[in-house]
Short mmCIF file of C-alpha atoms in Angstrom, two decimals:
data_model
loop_
_atom_site.label_atom_id
_atom_site.label_comp_id
_atom_site.label_asym_id
_atom_site.label_seq_id
_atom_site.Cartn_x
_atom_site.Cartn_y
_atom_site.Cartn_z
CA MET A 1350 9.50 21.38 6.96
CA ALA A 1351 7.34 22.42 3.99
CA GLY A 1352 8.96 23.06 0.64
CA LYS A 1353 7.97 23.91 -2.90
CA ASN A 1354 6.68 21.18 -5.19
CA ILE A 1355 9.02 19.69 -7.74
CA PRO A 1356 8.93 22.13 -10.68
CA ASN A 1357 7.06 21.28 -13.88
CA ALA A 1358 8.59 21.37 -17.32
CA ASP A 1359 6.86 23.75 -19.74
CA PHE A 1360 6.08 20.73 -21.91
CA PRO A 1361 7.32 17.08 -21.90
CA GLU A 1362 9.62 17.41 -24.91
CA GLN A 1363 11.49 20.23 -23.17
CA VAL A 1364 13.08 17.62 -20.88
CA GLY A 1365 13.31 14.86 -23.47
CA ILE A 1366 10.03 13.02 -22.92
CA ASN A 1367 7.93 12.01 -25.92
CA SER A 1368 4.33 12.96 -25.17
CA ARG A 1369 3.06 10.85 -28.07
CA GLU A 1370 3.68 7.75 -25.98
CA PHE A 1371 1.42 8.84 -23.10
CA GLN A 1372 -1.86 7.75 -24.66
CA ALA A 1373 -0.37 4.38 -25.63
CA LEU A 1374 0.60 3.85 -21.98
CA LEU A 1375 -2.89 4.74 -20.72
CA ASN A 1376 -4.44 2.47 -23.36
CA ASP A 1377 -2.19 -0.38 -22.22
CA PHE A 1378 -3.25 0.11 -18.61
CA GLU A 1379 -6.91 0.17 -19.65
CA PHE A 1380 -6.58 -2.92 -21.85
CA ASN A 1381 -5.05 -4.83 -18.93
CA LYS A 1382 -7.76 -3.54 -16.56
CA ILE A 1383 -5.24 -1.86 -14.27
CA GLU A 1384 -6.76 0.84 -12.07
CA VAL A 1385 -4.16 3.61 -12.00
CA HIS A 1386 -4.48 6.36 -9.41
CA SER A 1387 -1.44 8.54 -10.15
CA LEU A 1388 1.32 8.77 -12.74
CA MET A 1389 4.32 11.09 -12.66
CA ILE A 1390 7.27 11.13 -15.07
CA LEU A 1391 10.28 13.23 -14.10
CA ARG A 1392 13.39 14.03 -16.09
CA TYR A 1393 16.29 16.32 -15.35
CA GLY A 1394 14.66 17.19 -12.02
CA LYS A 1395 11.36 18.39 -13.49
CA VAL A 1396 7.91 16.85 -13.83
CA ALA A 1397 7.44 16.13 -17.53
CA TRP A 1398 3.92 14.75 -17.21
CA GLU A 1399 1.54 13.84 -14.45
CA THR A 1400 -2.04 12.65 -14.38
CA HIS A 1401 -4.24 11.55 -11.49
CA MET A 1402 -7.54 9.74 -11.24
CA ALA A 1403 -9.76 12.18 -9.36
CA PRO A 1404 -10.07 12.40 -6.36
CA TYR A 1405 -6.41 11.34 -6.11
CA GLY A 1406 -3.66 13.89 -6.72
CA ARG A 1407 0.01 14.79 -6.39
CA ASP A 1408 -0.44 15.83 -2.75
CA VAL A 1409 -2.91 13.12 -1.64
CA ARG A 1410 -1.39 10.62 0.76
CA GLN A 1411 -2.27 7.01 0.07
CA CYS A 1412 -1.17 3.69 1.52
CA VAL A 1413 1.90 2.51 -0.41
CA PHE A 1414 2.25 -0.85 1.36
CA SER A 1415 5.77 -2.32 1.20
CA MET A 1416 7.28 0.85 -0.26
CA GLY A 1417 8.06 1.26 3.42
CA LYS A 1418 10.85 -1.29 3.08
CA VAL A 1419 12.84 1.28 1.09
CA LEU A 1420 12.62 3.77 3.97
CA VAL A 1421 13.69 1.00 6.36
CA ALA A 1422 16.74 0.38 4.17
CA ILE A 1423 17.50 4.12 4.11
CA ALA A 1424 17.24 4.23 7.91
CA ILE A 1425 19.78 1.40 8.12
CA GLY A 1426 22.09 3.54 5.97
CA PHE A 1427 21.84 6.41 8.45
CA ALA A 1428 22.46 4.01 11.37
CA ILE A 1429 25.59 2.67 9.65
CA GLU A 1430 26.89 6.22 9.13
CA GLU A 1431 26.31 6.89 12.84
CA ASN A 1432 28.23 3.71 13.80
CA LEU A 1433 25.20 2.12 15.42
CA LEU A 1434 25.66 -1.09 13.43
CA SER A 1435 27.22 -2.39 10.21
CA LEU A 1436 26.08 -4.48 7.27
CA ASP A 1437 28.01 -7.38 8.78
CA SER A 1438 26.53 -7.10 12.27
CA LYS A 1439 25.12 -10.42 13.46
CA VAL A 1440 21.33 -10.33 13.67
CA ILE A 1441 21.21 -12.67 16.66
CA ASP A 1442 23.48 -10.35 18.67
CA PHE A 1443 20.59 -7.89 18.88
CA PHE A 1444 18.31 -10.61 20.26
CA PRO A 1445 20.43 -12.80 22.56
CA GLU A 1446 17.29 -14.11 24.25
CA PHE A 1447 16.59 -16.12 21.08
CA ARG A 1448 20.07 -17.71 20.85
CA PRO A 1449 19.46 -21.45 21.39
CA PRO A 1450 21.49 -23.53 23.89
CA LYS A 1451 22.82 -25.60 21.00
CA ARG A 1452 24.80 -23.53 18.49
CA ASP A 1453 22.91 -22.87 15.26
CA LYS A 1454 25.52 -22.24 12.56
CA TYR A 1455 23.05 -20.53 10.20
CA LEU A 1456 21.80 -18.24 12.93
CA GLU A 1457 25.37 -17.20 13.72
CA ARG A 1458 25.95 -16.45 10.01
CA MET A 1459 22.88 -14.26 9.49
CA ARG A 1460 23.89 -10.62 9.03
CA ILE A 1461 22.08 -7.30 8.55
CA ARG A 1462 22.89 -7.40 4.82
CA HIS A 1463 20.99 -10.70 4.52
CA LEU A 1464 17.82 -9.12 5.88
CA LEU A 1465 18.24 -6.19 3.48
CA THR A 1466 18.67 -8.48 0.46
CA MET A 1467 15.95 -11.02 1.31
CA THR A 1468 18.53 -13.77 1.72
CA SER A 1469 18.15 -14.45 5.46
CA GLY A 1470 17.40 -18.11 4.79
CA LYS A 1471 14.38 -17.92 7.08
CA LYS A 1472 10.80 -18.71 6.07
CA ALA A 1473 8.73 -16.94 8.69
CA ALA A 1474 4.97 -16.63 8.32
CA PRO A 1475 3.59 -13.05 8.31
CA ILE A 1476 0.60 -14.28 10.26
CA SER A 1477 1.58 -12.79 13.63
CA LEU A 1478 2.20 -9.20 12.54
CA ARG A 1479 -0.61 -7.83 14.65
CA ASN A 1480 0.81 -9.56 17.71
CA ALA A 1481 4.08 -7.83 18.37
CA GLU A 1482 4.81 -10.05 21.37
CA VAL A 1483 5.22 -13.17 19.24
CA ARG A 1484 6.64 -11.67 16.03
CA LEU A 1485 10.32 -12.15 16.89
CA LYS A 1486 9.71 -15.58 18.39
CA ASN A 1487 7.91 -16.48 15.17
CA PHE A 1488 10.89 -15.35 13.10
CA PHE A 1489 13.66 -17.04 15.06
CA SER A 1490 11.76 -20.30 15.53
CA SER A 1491 10.73 -20.55 11.86
CA LYS A 1492 12.35 -23.15 9.66
CA TRP A 1493 15.50 -22.60 7.61
CA ILE A 1494 15.11 -22.94 3.86
CA GLY A 1495 18.81 -22.48 3.22
CA GLU A 1496 22.04 -20.81 4.26
CA PRO A 1497 21.94 -17.03 4.87
CA GLY A 1498 23.30 -15.11 1.88
CA LYS A 1499 22.73 -18.02 -0.48
CA THR A 1500 18.96 -18.53 -0.36
CA PRO A 1501 16.89 -15.81 -2.04
CA ASP A 1502 13.28 -15.62 -0.91
CA TYR A 1503 11.07 -12.56 -0.48
CA ASN A 1504 9.88 -12.60 3.12
CA ALA A 1505 8.33 -9.56 4.76
CA GLU A 1506 9.44 -10.64 8.22
CA ASN A 1507 13.00 -9.62 7.31
CA ILE A 1508 11.76 -6.02 7.16
CA CYS A 1509 10.00 -6.30 10.52
CA VAL A 1510 13.16 -7.60 12.22
CA LEU A 1511 15.09 -4.60 10.83
CA CYS A 1512 12.43 -2.31 12.34
CA ASP A 1513 12.90 -3.99 15.72
CA ILE A 1514 16.66 -3.54 15.47
CA LEU A 1515 16.36 0.14 14.50
CA LYS A 1516 14.10 0.86 17.46
CA GLN A 1517 16.54 -0.93 19.75
CA ILE A 1518 19.70 0.88 18.59
CA THR A 1519 18.23 4.37 18.09
CA GLY A 1520 15.73 4.48 20.94
CA GLU A 1521 13.32 6.15 18.53
CA THR A 1522 10.47 5.18 16.25
CA LEU A 1523 11.26 5.14 12.55
CA THR A 1524 9.23 8.31 12.13
CA GLU A 1525 11.20 10.09 14.84
CA TYR A 1526 14.49 8.84 13.45
CA LEU A 1527 13.78 9.68 9.81
CA THR A 1528 12.16 13.09 10.32
CA PRO A 1529 15.35 15.17 10.75
CA ARG A 1530 17.45 12.91 8.52
CA LEU A 1531 15.12 12.37 5.54
CA TYR A 1532 11.71 14.04 5.69
CA GLU A 1533 12.94 17.51 6.59
CA PRO A 1534 15.81 17.59 4.05
CA LEU A 1535 13.36 16.40 1.36
CA GLU A 1536 11.00 19.22 2.44
CA PHE A 1537 7.96 17.08 3.26
CA ASP A 1538 5.03 19.15 4.51
CA SER A 1539 4.86 16.81 7.52
CA ALA A 1540 6.15 13.42 8.56
CA PRO A 1541 4.17 10.65 6.83
CA ILE A 1542 1.68 8.54 8.75
CA TRP A 1543 3.11 5.10 9.46
CA GLU A 1544 0.97 2.66 11.38
CA LYS A 1545 2.52 0.97 14.41
CA ASP A 1546 2.10 -2.37 16.11
CA SER A 1547 1.12 -2.82 19.74
CA THR A 1548 4.68 -2.04 20.92
CA GLY A 1549 4.87 1.24 19.00
CA ILE A 1550 7.10 -0.05 16.19
CA GLU A 1551 6.18 0.89 12.61
CA GLY A 1552 4.84 -1.83 10.38
CA GLY A 1553 7.89 -1.67 8.12
CA TYR A 1554 6.28 -3.08 5.03
CA TRP A 1555 2.74 -2.03 5.81
CA GLY A 1556 0.75 1.03 6.77
CA LEU A 1557 2.95 3.79 5.29
CA TYR A 1558 1.13 6.70 3.62
CA LEU A 1559 2.93 8.84 1.05
CA THR A 1560 1.91 11.27 -1.68
CA PRO A 1561 3.12 10.78 -5.27
CA GLU A 1562 5.16 13.97 -4.79
CA GLU A 1563 6.86 12.50 -1.71
CA LEU A 1564 7.60 9.28 -3.58
CA ALA A 1565 9.08 11.39 -6.36
CA ARG A 1566 11.38 13.30 -3.96
CA ILE A 1567 12.64 10.06 -2.42
CA SER A 1568 13.21 8.67 -5.93
CA LEU A 1569 15.13 11.75 -7.11
CA CYS A 1570 17.31 11.61 -4.01
CA LEU A 1571 18.17 7.92 -4.48
CA MET A 1572 18.68 8.32 -8.23
CA ASN A 1573 21.15 11.16 -7.58
CA LYS A 1574 23.32 9.19 -5.14
CA GLY A 1575 21.56 10.56 -2.06
CA VAL A 1576 21.65 14.21 -3.15
CA TYR A 1577 18.55 16.43 -3.12
CA LYS A 1578 18.73 20.09 -4.14
CA ASN A 1579 22.53 20.00 -4.04
CA LYS A 1580 22.60 18.64 -0.48
CA GLN A 1581 23.84 15.19 0.49
CA VAL A 1582 20.90 13.71 2.35
CA ILE A 1583 21.55 9.93 2.29
CA PRO A 1584 25.19 8.76 2.49
CA ALA A 1585 26.46 8.44 -1.09
CA GLU A 1586 28.49 5.27 -0.53
CA TYR A 1587 25.49 3.55 1.03
CA VAL A 1588 23.14 4.58 -1.82
CA THR A 1589 25.61 3.11 -4.32
CA GLU A 1590 25.61 -0.18 -2.42
CA MET A 1591 21.85 -0.08 -1.88
CA THR A 1592 21.14 0.29 -5.60
CA THR A 1593 23.76 -2.23 -6.76
CA ILE A 1594 22.73 -5.84 -7.37
CA GLN A 1595 23.40 -7.77 -4.16
CA ALA A 1596 21.27 -10.88 -4.70
CA ARG A 1597 19.96 -12.73 -7.73
CA ASP A 1598 16.52 -14.11 -8.51
CA ILE A 1599 14.40 -12.67 -5.70
CA PRO A 1600 10.79 -13.65 -6.52
CA PHE A 1601 7.78 -11.40 -6.61
CA ASN A 1602 5.01 -12.44 -4.25
CA ASN A 1603 3.47 -15.02 -6.60
CA LYS A 1604 6.91 -16.43 -7.51
CA ASN A 1605 6.14 -16.41 -11.25
CA THR A 1606 8.81 -13.79 -11.88
CA CYS A 1607 12.19 -13.16 -10.27
CA THR A 1608 14.40 -10.08 -10.36
CA ASP A 1609 17.79 -9.09 -9.01
CA PHE A 1610 17.81 -7.25 -5.71
CA GLY A 1611 19.76 -4.48 -3.96
CA PHE A 1612 18.88 -3.32 -0.46
CA MET A 1613 15.06 -3.49 -0.63
CA VAL A 1614 15.01 -2.34 -4.27
CA ARG A 1615 14.78 -4.40 -7.45
CA ALA A 1616 16.66 -4.14 -10.72
CA GLY A 1617 14.67 -2.40 -13.47
CA ASN A 1618 14.45 -3.11 -17.18
CA LEU A 1619 16.31 0.02 -18.32
CA ARG A 1620 20.11 0.09 -18.21
CA HIS A 1621 21.38 0.39 -14.62
CA SER A 1622 17.86 1.22 -13.41
CA PHE A 1623 16.28 0.09 -10.16
CA MET A 1624 12.80 0.28 -8.71
CA ALA A 1625 10.84 0.21 -5.50
CA ASP A 1626 7.69 -1.86 -5.74
CA ALA A 1627 4.81 -2.81 -3.49
CA SER A 1628 1.53 -4.71 -3.34
CA PHE A 1629 -1.31 -3.59 -5.58
CA SER A 1630 1.19 -2.22 -8.12
CA GLN A 1631 2.88 0.72 -6.42
CA TYR A 1632 6.04 1.58 -8.38
CA ALA A 1633 8.91 4.04 -8.31
CA VAL A 1634 11.35 3.44 -11.18
CA MET A 1635 14.70 5.26 -11.14
CA ALA A 1636 17.16 5.30 -14.05
CA GLY A 1637 20.11 7.57 -13.36
CA ASP A 1638 21.73 6.91 -16.76
CA TYR A 1639 18.75 8.68 -18.34
CA ASP A 1640 18.01 11.01 -15.39
CA VAL A 1641 14.40 9.79 -15.40
CA ALA A 1642 12.04 8.68 -12.64
CA PHE A 1643 8.59 7.15 -13.04
CA ILE A 1644 6.04 7.15 -10.19
CA CYS A 1645 2.92 4.99 -10.38
CA THR A 1646 0.28 4.26 -7.73
CA CYS A 1647 -2.43 1.73 -8.53
CA SER A 1648 -5.00 -0.70 -7.25
CA HIS A 1649 -4.11 -3.86 -9.13
CA LEU A 1650 -3.08 -7.27 -7.83
CA ALA A 1651 -0.89 -8.44 -10.75
CA VAL A 1652 2.22 -6.36 -10.03
CA GLU A 1653 4.18 -8.03 -12.85
CA LYS A 1654 1.52 -7.08 -15.38
CA THR A 1655 1.69 -3.45 -14.24
CA ARG A 1656 5.48 -3.49 -14.36
CA ASP A 1657 5.42 -4.86 -17.91
CA CYS A 1658 3.06 -2.07 -19.00
CA ILE A 1659 5.43 0.54 -17.57
CA PHE A 1660 8.55 -0.82 -19.26
CA ARG A 1661 6.82 -1.41 -22.60
CA HIS A 1662 6.50 2.36 -22.91
CA LEU A 1663 9.05 4.05 -20.67
CA HIS A 1664 12.03 3.52 -22.97
CA ARG A 1665 9.99 4.84 -25.93
CA MET A 1666 9.40 8.09 -24.07
CA LEU A 1667 13.10 8.95 -23.88
CA ILE A 1668 14.13 11.38 -26.64
CA ASP A 1669 16.44 14.35 -27.07
CA CYS A 1670 15.24 17.62 -25.57
CA LYS A 1671 13.28 19.85 -27.93
CA ASP A 1672 12.29 23.50 -28.01
CA VAL A 1673 8.65 22.77 -28.87
CA GLY A 1674 6.19 20.11 -27.78
CA ALA A 1675 2.68 19.24 -26.66
CA GLU A 1676 0.85 21.79 -24.50
CA ALA A 1677 -0.29 20.65 -21.08
CA ASN A 1678 -4.00 21.01 -21.84
CA ASN A 1679 -3.59 18.68 -24.84
CA LEU A 1680 -2.03 15.83 -22.89
CA PRO A 1681 -4.08 12.69 -22.09
CA SER A 1682 -5.30 12.15 -18.55
CA LEU A 1683 -6.75 9.47 -16.31
CA LYS A 1684 -10.52 9.26 -15.88
CA SER A 1685 -12.21 10.07 -12.58
CA VAL A 1686 -13.46 7.41 -10.17
CA PRO A 1687 -16.96 6.33 -11.29
CA ILE A 1688 -19.67 7.59 -8.93
CA ILE A 1689 -22.92 5.67 -8.45
CA CYS A 1690 -26.29 7.37 -8.98
CA SER A 1691 -29.93 6.47 -9.58
CA GLU A 1692 -33.45 7.79 -9.70
CA ARG A 1693 -34.84 8.72 -6.29
CA ASN A 1694 -37.14 6.30 -4.46
CA GLU A 1695 -39.39 8.63 -2.49
CA GLU A 1696 -41.66 5.92 -1.07
CA MET A 1697 -38.85 3.83 0.40
CA GLU A 1698 -36.88 6.90 1.51
CA LYS A 1699 -39.88 8.09 3.49
CA ALA A 1700 -40.35 4.63 5.04
CA VAL A 1701 -36.79 4.27 6.37
CA LYS A 1702 -35.90 7.90 7.05
CA GLY A 1703 -34.82 8.46 10.66
CA LYS A 1704 -35.18 4.78 11.63
CA VAL A 1705 -32.37 2.96 13.45
CA LEU A 1706 -31.00 -0.10 11.67
CA GLN A 1707 -29.49 -2.53 14.17
CA PHE A 1708 -27.44 -5.58 13.18
CA ARG A 1709 -25.93 -8.69 14.68
CA SER A 1710 -22.18 -9.14 14.37
CA ASN A 1711 -20.58 -11.90 12.30
CA ILE A 1712 -18.68 -14.06 14.78
CA LEU A 1713 -16.52 -15.73 12.12
CA LEU A 1714 -15.41 -12.44 10.56
CA ASN A 1715 -14.54 -11.07 13.99
CA ALA A 1716 -12.44 -14.17 14.69
CA LEU A 1717 -10.62 -13.70 11.36
CA GLY A 1718 -9.86 -10.06 12.25
CA VAL A 1719 -11.94 -8.63 9.40
CA PRO A 1720 -15.04 -7.11 11.00
CA TYR A 1721 -17.92 -5.63 9.01
CA SER A 1722 -16.26 -2.23 8.87
CA MET A 1723 -16.82 0.77 6.63
CA LEU A 1724 -13.10 0.57 5.88
CA PRO A 1725 -12.07 -1.44 2.81
CA LEU A 1726 -10.46 -4.78 3.51
CA THR A 1727 -6.97 -3.55 2.48
CA SER A 1728 -7.09 -1.11 5.40
CA ILE A 1729 -7.80 -3.63 8.14
CA TYR A 1730 -6.56 -7.10 7.31
CA LEU A 1731 -2.90 -7.09 8.31
CA ILE A 1732 -1.24 -5.01 11.00
CA THR A 1733 -3.04 -2.38 13.03
CA GLU A 1734 -6.19 -3.34 14.87
CA LYS A 1735 -8.63 -1.15 12.97
CA GLY A 1736 -12.29 -1.17 12.22
CA ASP A 1737 -15.22 -2.75 14.03
CA ASN A 1738 -18.74 -3.79 13.17
CA ILE A 1739 -21.15 -1.33 11.56
CA ASN A 1740 -24.28 -0.82 13.66
CA ASN A 1741 -27.02 1.67 14.49
CA ILE A 1742 -27.31 3.01 10.96
CA VAL A 1743 -29.57 6.03 10.51
CA LEU A 1744 -30.54 7.39 7.08
CA ASP A 1745 -31.85 10.82 6.22
CA PHE A 1746 -32.86 11.95 2.75
CA THR A 1747 -33.01 15.48 1.39
CA LYS A 1748 -33.16 16.99 -2.07
CA GLN A 1749 -29.36 17.21 -1.98
CA GLY A 1750 -28.81 13.51 -1.25
CA CYS A 1751 -28.54 11.01 1.60
CA THR A 1752 -27.10 11.47 5.08
CA PHE A 1753 -25.69 8.20 6.38
CA SER A 1754 -24.67 7.80 10.03
CA TRP A 1755 -23.45 4.73 11.90
CA ASP A 1756 -21.61 3.47 14.96
CA GLU A 1757 -18.41 1.45 14.63
CA GLY A 1758 -16.76 0.47 17.88
CA THR A 1759 -16.45 3.68 19.89
CA ASP A 1760 -16.66 5.88 16.79
CA HIS A 1761 -19.79 7.59 15.47
CA ASN A 1762 -19.72 9.00 11.94
CA MET A 1763 -22.14 10.91 9.76
CA ILE A 1764 -21.42 11.47 6.09
CA LYS A 1765 -23.38 13.23 3.35
CA CYS A 1766 -23.64 11.17 0.18
CA SER A 1767 -24.48 12.50 -3.25
CA MET A 1768 -27.24 10.74 -5.18
CA ASP A 1769 -26.85 12.51 -8.52
CA GLY A 1770 -23.48 11.14 -9.65
CA THR A 1771 -21.38 14.07 -8.43
CA MET A 1772 -18.19 13.57 -6.39
CA LYS A 1773 -19.00 14.41 -2.77
CA TYR A 1774 -16.16 14.82 -0.25
CA ASP A 1775 -16.50 14.17 3.46
CA ASP A 1776 -14.52 12.88 6.45
CA MET A 1777 -14.77 9.89 8.75
CA THR A 1778 -12.81 8.67 11.76
CA ILE A 1779 -12.38 4.98 12.53
CA SER A 1780 -10.19 3.54 15.30
CA GLY A 1781 -8.59 6.93 15.89
CA MET A 1782 -7.52 7.49 12.29
CA ASP A 1783 -9.00 10.26 10.14
CA TYR A 1784 -9.94 9.56 6.54
CA LYS A 1785 -10.82 11.89 3.69
CA ILE A 1786 -13.48 10.15 1.63
CA ILE A 1787 -15.72 10.47 -1.38
CA CYS A 1788 -19.16 9.01 -0.88
CA ALA A 1789 -22.38 8.45 -2.79
CA ALA A 1790 -25.66 6.57 -2.49
CA ALA A 1791 -28.02 5.08 -5.06
CA TRP A 1792 -31.02 2.78 -5.24
CA LYS A 1793 -29.82 -0.45 -6.78
CA ASP A 1794 -33.43 -1.63 -7.02
CA GLU A 1795 -36.68 -0.65 -5.40
CA LYS A 1796 -35.72 -2.22 -2.04
CA THR A 1797 -31.90 -1.98 -1.97
CA LEU A 1798 -29.85 1.11 -1.16
CA GLU A 1799 -26.19 1.08 -2.18
CA ILE A 1800 -23.59 3.17 -0.31
CA GLN A 1801 -20.21 3.91 -1.94
CA VAL A 1802 -17.33 5.01 0.32
CA ARG A 1803 -13.77 5.45 -0.97
CA PRO A 1804 -11.17 6.62 1.57
CA LEU A 1805 -8.47 8.50 -0.32
CA GLU A 1806 -5.86 6.95 1.98
CA SER A 1807 -6.88 3.48 0.82
CA ILE A 1808 -6.34 1.94 -2.61
CA ASN A 1809 -9.90 0.73 -3.05
CA GLU A 1810 -13.45 1.36 -1.88
CA LYS A 1811 -16.23 -0.17 0.17
CA ARG A 1812 -19.74 -0.80 -1.11
CA LEU A 1813 -22.54 -1.40 1.37
CA TYR A 1814 -25.94 -2.78 0.35
CA LEU A 1815 -29.03 -2.40 2.53
CA GLU A 1816 -32.03 -4.48 1.45
CA PHE A 1817 -35.26 -3.45 3.18
CA ASN A 1818 -38.23 -5.75 3.76
CA ASN A 1819 -40.97 -4.48 6.08
CA LYS A 1820 -39.37 -4.28 9.54
CA THR A 1821 -36.19 -6.14 8.67
CA VAL A 1822 -33.06 -5.22 6.76
CA VAL A 1823 -30.22 -7.29 5.33
CA MET A 1824 -26.75 -5.77 4.98
CA THR A 1825 -24.09 -7.07 2.58
CA SER A 1826 -20.80 -5.52 1.56
CA GLU A 1827 -18.24 -5.57 -1.23
CA ASN A 1828 -14.54 -4.70 -1.10
CA VAL A 1829 -13.95 -3.40 -4.61
CA SER A 1830 -10.77 -4.83 -6.23
CA ALA A 1831 -9.22 -6.11 -3.00
CA THR A 1832 -10.68 -9.47 -2.05
CA ASP A 1833 -8.70 -11.62 -4.50
CA ALA A 1834 -5.42 -10.16 -3.29
CA ILE A 1835 -6.20 -10.80 0.38
CA ILE A 1836 -7.28 -14.37 -0.35
CA ASP A 1837 -4.10 -14.91 -2.37
CA THR A 1838 -2.00 -13.74 0.58
CA LEU A 1839 -3.84 -15.90 3.10
CA GLY A 1840 -3.64 -18.86 0.74
CA LYS A 1841 0.14 -18.61 0.59
CA ILE A 1842 0.36 -18.47 4.35
CA ALA A 1843 -1.73 -21.62 4.60
CA GLU A 1844 0.16 -23.47 1.89
CA GLU A 1845 3.69 -22.57 2.95
CA HIS A 1846 3.51 -22.40 6.73
CA LEU A 1847 0.68 -24.50 8.12
CA GLU A 1848 1.07 -27.70 6.13
CA SER A 1849 3.30 -29.26 8.76
CA GLU A 1850 0.66 -28.66 11.41
CA GLY A 1851 -1.96 -30.68 9.58
CA VAL A 1852 -4.48 -27.85 9.25
CA THR A 1853 -4.00 -27.03 5.58
CA GLY A 1854 -7.16 -28.82 4.52
CA PRO A 1855 -9.61 -27.04 6.84
CA LEU A 1856 -7.90 -23.68 6.41
CA SER A 1857 -7.76 -24.02 2.63
CA SER A 1858 -11.48 -24.77 2.64
CA LEU A 1859 -12.08 -21.67 4.73
CA ILE A 1860 -9.93 -19.54 2.39
CA ASN A 1861 -11.67 -20.87 -0.71
CA ASN A 1862 -14.96 -19.70 0.76
CA PHE A 1863 -13.56 -16.40 2.00
CA PRO A 1864 -15.27 -14.26 -0.68
CA TYR A 1865 -18.63 -15.64 0.39
CA ILE A 1866 -17.81 -15.20 4.08
CA LEU A 1867 -16.77 -11.57 3.51
CA SER A 1868 -19.98 -10.74 1.68
CA SER A 1869 -22.24 -12.95 3.79
CA PRO A 1870 -25.47 -11.16 4.70
CA ILE A 1871 -25.94 -9.64 8.13
CA LYS A 1872 -29.55 -9.57 9.30
CA GLY A 1873 -30.93 -6.60 11.16
CA LYS A 1874 -34.09 -4.96 12.34
CA ILE A 1875 -35.61 -1.55 11.73
CA ASN A 1876 -36.58 0.40 14.86
#
């Protein structure tokens, strides 16, 4: 299945991209405090410019969140071509067990196209995603906010229902179904990881891991009417319909901004352009009129702010092709991830070396489904049951750095952390999933050791703080750049879906204190 990378242009101007605008774009991102992991600009089928925040790179797979909805829409296109369903198929016909005794006229009107365009008219809470047994019941019993096809509202449950339908009509997982139809023709090195729920169905809008290169290949294929390397991969007629405006004024998650919508893609700001977007500012912009694609992976909550940065500069980059231009080694680039470091603390290192640090679990965090894991919060808070409580920590110190080992559920990991500010790579396995990480340790003060762990598959990092005091230790943690986004999501669930049940007050109070709950200290003992 492996293929060659998308070729690079000799220099940006060769394919009509103005390299003088690159630094202005990076400055705009920095001014708006947007953490960018990867940027790729492609024109005329070649990479004009790319830059990556080390340790990220063109071939590093990272969670791209609801970018998965685009692949779900593509899978529906294949299913239509194979006569397994149509855009006008009734949704309820696939789930007759949820057809009520009394005829529901809206339910009978809901079609596949309404799920694809976020106009199902349903307002289902994404609170039951981990529990596959109740997800469909949750969707069909949720309230109507309007007539299907006439009520735009971004609701992730529409994507999940499409995933259920695809599994039902194909008898395969999305990964199995898309591998020969999409991944192999696009020459992916391997099928992407896509997390599944308890019934084996992919998350749909969560848990998909793609490289920037893979995002770029999908983008080129869609931008070229389903053609990749002169081969029709996705049905051309369906791509045209998918990328044509089907619904107006679909809101972003915070509802401050609305855009027009195709089948799981939004209208872009360039003429006839469209874009795939996802939480934490993942973007793939495609403008066939200019034969340009822009790939951007980030860790930033304000997706509109990131989008505005992109479109402030993208149109200024488009120029006529030139025979000369900026050399690659003179182009601006993203900075590396900052690595913690400190002076060594030989006295404290000697005192705690080889000891076992044992901790109690936080009952409230366990109940909320966010245990004290070494995984960042963005990796555990929604679909797949992942992560457990950190326990039985053992530290070892050498001239080269700090060895940190711990138990988490049934997993035992040992990683080697740098302490001199260098980028140290290692691996860890949690809940059966392997992660490539960078890790470091530093003394925050004379009694507190800080551990930095950034899984490359995640969009942010975990910081762990161990404060030693004689025979006791206190552990706190920090989810860098993620907590606000999770709280925002939970807050919307509470506000929009639990008000009628009379629990908004208590839940809102809990959510308002969520940052403190997440970082609440866990007491332990040193043995």
